[in-house]
Amino acid sequence: MKTYLYMLLLSCLPLSAIAQGFSVTGRVSDQTGLALPGASVVLKGENVGVTADSSGSFRLRAPGPGTVLVVSFIGYQKKEITLDGRLQGTLQIVLAADLGQLAEVVVSSGYQSIAAERATGSFSRVDQQLLNRRVGADILSRLEDVVPGLVVNRSGVVRPGAQSAISIRGQSTIFARQDPLIVLDNFPYTGDVSQINPNDIESVTILKDAAAASIWGAQSGNGVIVITTKKGKFGSPMQVSFNSNVTLSERPDVFYQPQISTGEYIDIEKMLFERGYYKSAENSDAKIALTPVVKLLIAGRDGKLTSEQVNSAIESLRANDVRNDYRKHLSRTGINQQYSVGLSGGTAFQRYAVSGGYDKSISSLVGDKSSRFTVNATNTYLLFARKIELTTGLYYSNSTAFQNALDGSDLNISAGKPLYPYASLVGPNGEPLKVTHLYRERFLQQASQKGLLDWGFNPLSEIERADNRIRATDYRMNTQLTYRVTPWLSADVLYQYLNTVNQRRNRQDQRSWSVRDLVNRFTSIAEDGSLIRPVPVGDILDISSASAAGHNLRGQLNLNKQLAGGGSIDALVGAEFRKLDTDGYSSRYYGYNDQLASSVQIDYLTNFTSFVNPSSKNNRIPDPASLSGLADRYISWYGNATYMLAGRYGISASARLDQSNLFGVRANQKGVPLYSAGLSWKLSQEKFYKLAWLPQMGLRATYGYNGNVDKTVSAYTTATYLGANLSGTGLPYASITNPPNPELRWERVRMINFALDFKTKGGRISGTFEYYLKKGVDLIGAVPLAAQTGVSVLRGNTANTKGRGAELSVSTHNLQGGLRWDTDLLLSYAADRVSRYLIKPTSVASAYLAGGTLVPAEGKPLYAVYSYKWAGLDPASGDPQGYLDGEVSKDYTAIKSSATLDGLIYNGAARPRVFGALRNTFEYKGFSLSANISFRLGYAVRYASVDYGSILSGAGGHADYSFRWQKPGDENVTHVPSMPLTENVARTEFYTYSDVLVQKGDHIRFQDVNLTYSFSREQNKKLPFGSMQLYLYANNLGLIWKKAEGPLDPDYMLGPAPPKSLALGLRANI
């Protein structure tokens, strides 16, 4: 009997031990209910624990009652919770913010969210509060001046076709796309970024070095911008948020570019007339238009008007300046309205967020306006005892833009010749007036007498008759399924479908000048006097569309585990497939009837005689029809891991292998893995660290490779096919655009990054300093080939670049208490240069001065300013002087033909190398005043000046004409050359590209100021809302200082700076 009792007792012991253990499920959040993914939950004294997932949830097993959980998260106070073993449901753990710790909490790479304290890479996070400081309809404009290393490039050095002017840490490619990769809710976003509603954004993370961005592989060489939209909060009652604002912007400054006065323009026309310049135009078969002053002078010459009548009429025109009419009738105060409403909340097992936005903009250019409607909805469900998390998302955006405004070229009197400055767009009673445009008036009268359509040009009526609209639609659907295998291991499956459609519909009314001109130019007169019109009278409808459909599928395993001995590991491994199909077409319909949706068939293959110039007999009716399509396929494998030991030492590694149908099988088989490695050391946690005034200091270092892809080249032979209607022979033809290159591979960008993080005692001063080195290898460049190959130049992986830079971000709390004063300083330095390029230009001057094809120069930045060396003006003639073989010379043709890169003056980079911002914020009793000053240093700009080719052709010119050399001695007070008797192209070109016109672009700008008043229910319990903010925002306030002389803004050499704007808004949470 005793034996059986002993056996029973022994069998009960393990059961009793098991019964004492129990499972704990919980969620970690901040005081607002926001989840804290990556929070550490450890069993006190045992160094065993887990890490909270993306929803802040965790699950572990406690050994028994009395177990103490230690919950910690960077930026929050550590919390200990004693378990009694009777826990029912989910344990809700709320951590209080700790102002003495780092403010940056969680950074997102698009693959994972990780606590900043565990990150070795270079991340910059912009939270919702900082994003909302600026007012605007797009998200990218809100990132300027708030992220170190990020700059918006201006001054005409943005490659055409770029989606944005943003660059991160300088130049990383030569011919490939320069835009940063945009990641929206974990997936690359290939749509128009302007379609994203900023009010839907929770935070933005910028990935800048290899450790941060290499997880995105061959798409990350230009940096990565990770955008995370708002999500609901578990266990939170429904929150209603509302934001509304209206922005007023000034009219464009039509007087920004300095031009010669109307009186000077007229005097030049009189001088040219006396020289007989307009004789050829008078006798031209092309019926070239003549200005009113020239027509008056001809009438006086031919005796149709007396000299007194001519002079009186001309003098009456001197007081006119057509720019006044531009300002009054072609521009207006811009108005932008923005509305957004959001609902969010959740239960213990579900969270949701739904928002809608509407934007309406009336442009400062008459005829342009736009609107945008957006909807964003996300839902997350916790299923099967929180072992499964299901998230679904839907995003819809629809925008319409009307682009009916007139630009300068629409008003040209002839090709390349602007409208004369004494023109009037309206009459004395406000009626729209016709102006001279392309053809002379007598020819138009004769054509009208023969029955042709009225050929007159009335600018203001053209705006009313225009109907050019663009409609953009974006659909985005995504879902994520997470299965929690164990408390520290989970599996994700993510899918996204994206569809974007951009349609342009330009209906040109039959009364518009462009339609009347096209009909008349192809009209011929039969022997019986009847009119033959190959182009029918009626509207012309142009339709074009560009659409993209993308699928992304990703599978990923995540490991987040606290290890024995105080270590922790965050790791992931996965694979993804990406498919993107783009299609485009354009078509034209002549004789279009909008009510019947009908059109007329057109003969595109026959050559017609021009009515304007009967000697021109090979004219075909324009046919802009086209079809295009592109299929992109990507397969990738990736992995990333971060290990922390004792909370002080961190090591990270990542790797990714990309394959694409852009490259041949041979290139893909080679495989070009992109990888990174990083180290971090919290120096201030060492026992030997004794700096009491600097209680927090950490070091980071990373090394690795990012990638780029140039989609204009392929491993396969590619050709462009053109139809018979576009061929001079009447036959279809094709041309090879890219010869085969089976060795083609990804561009790679190596980056080494060093970082120092610090914070003084009490958190009064905190910041980060980073220094990096970049090297672009296997960049797409041009290489010469032997003539017998049939191809003179091949584009392949032949170029290299080098770069380096530094970034400093410092935040200070200058005053605390009733009056709070905070300062944020951003200071960045970025320099890059081409280190290897095999093609040398045949004409140095054309390549590096005259704006020809981009030809990189070894040892110099890709975008640089070069000039001829200036030797002053000739005291006797006022001619510009340069140097030829070391001697002062005026042989401009020889100076150009003999120019070498070493012989040119290198004035500096065309993009700022030093840039940043200083933001001061003052808070007092609910009021907040924030002012931002930005600066750009270390770059050169070329100023425009007089072009005598333009002046001597009667096209007007720069206001420097007033300061031209006119007599000996003027060379001591001006650098503007004398006006020659006839145009000398080489002379003008030498002066235009001489270093006398180059100045430093360095400047400091008062960018914006924000005034906000906040009040909440905590201040007044009777308020029907949780919080409300009234804000006033002024933007583009102007220059404070610039190094260069002259009236122009160095950042806006080609056109006026954005006008000043003022926004008034209301933001509320209920």
Short mmCIF file of N, CA and C in Angstrom, two decimals, residues 8 50 146 225 275 279 405 791:
data_model
loop_
_atom_site.label_atom_id
_atom_site.label_comp_id
_atom_site.label_asym_id
_atom_site.label_seq_id
_atom_site.Cartn_x
_atom_site.Cartn_y
_atom_site.Cartn_z
N LEU A 8 1.89 7.43 -6.28
CA LEU A 8 0.90 8.48 -6.54
C LEU A 8 1.45 9.87 -6.27
N VAL A 50 10.10 38.14 -24.17
CA VAL A 50 9.69 38.25 -25.57
C VAL A 50 9.68 39.72 -25.95
N VAL A 146 13.38 69.16 -42.61
CA VAL A 146 13.16 68.42 -41.35
C VAL A 146 13.96 67.12 -41.30
N ILE A 225 12.14 56.28 -48.79
CA ILE A 225 11.19 57.04 -47.97
C ILE A 225 10.03 56.10 -47.64
N ARG A 275 18.26 99.54 -90.69
CA ARG A 275 19.29 98.68 -91.27
C ARG A 275 18.73 97.71 -92.31
N LYS A 279 13.35 93.45 -94.16
CA LYS A 279 13.09 93.25 -95.58
C LYS A 279 12.80 91.80 -95.91
N ALA A 405 -4.42 77.18 -68.75
CA ALA A 405 -3.75 78.48 -68.70
C ALA A 405 -2.81 78.64 -69.89
N VAL A 791 27.63 49.81 -84.00
CA VAL A 791 27.17 50.63 -82.88
C VAL A 791 28.35 51.43 -82.37
#
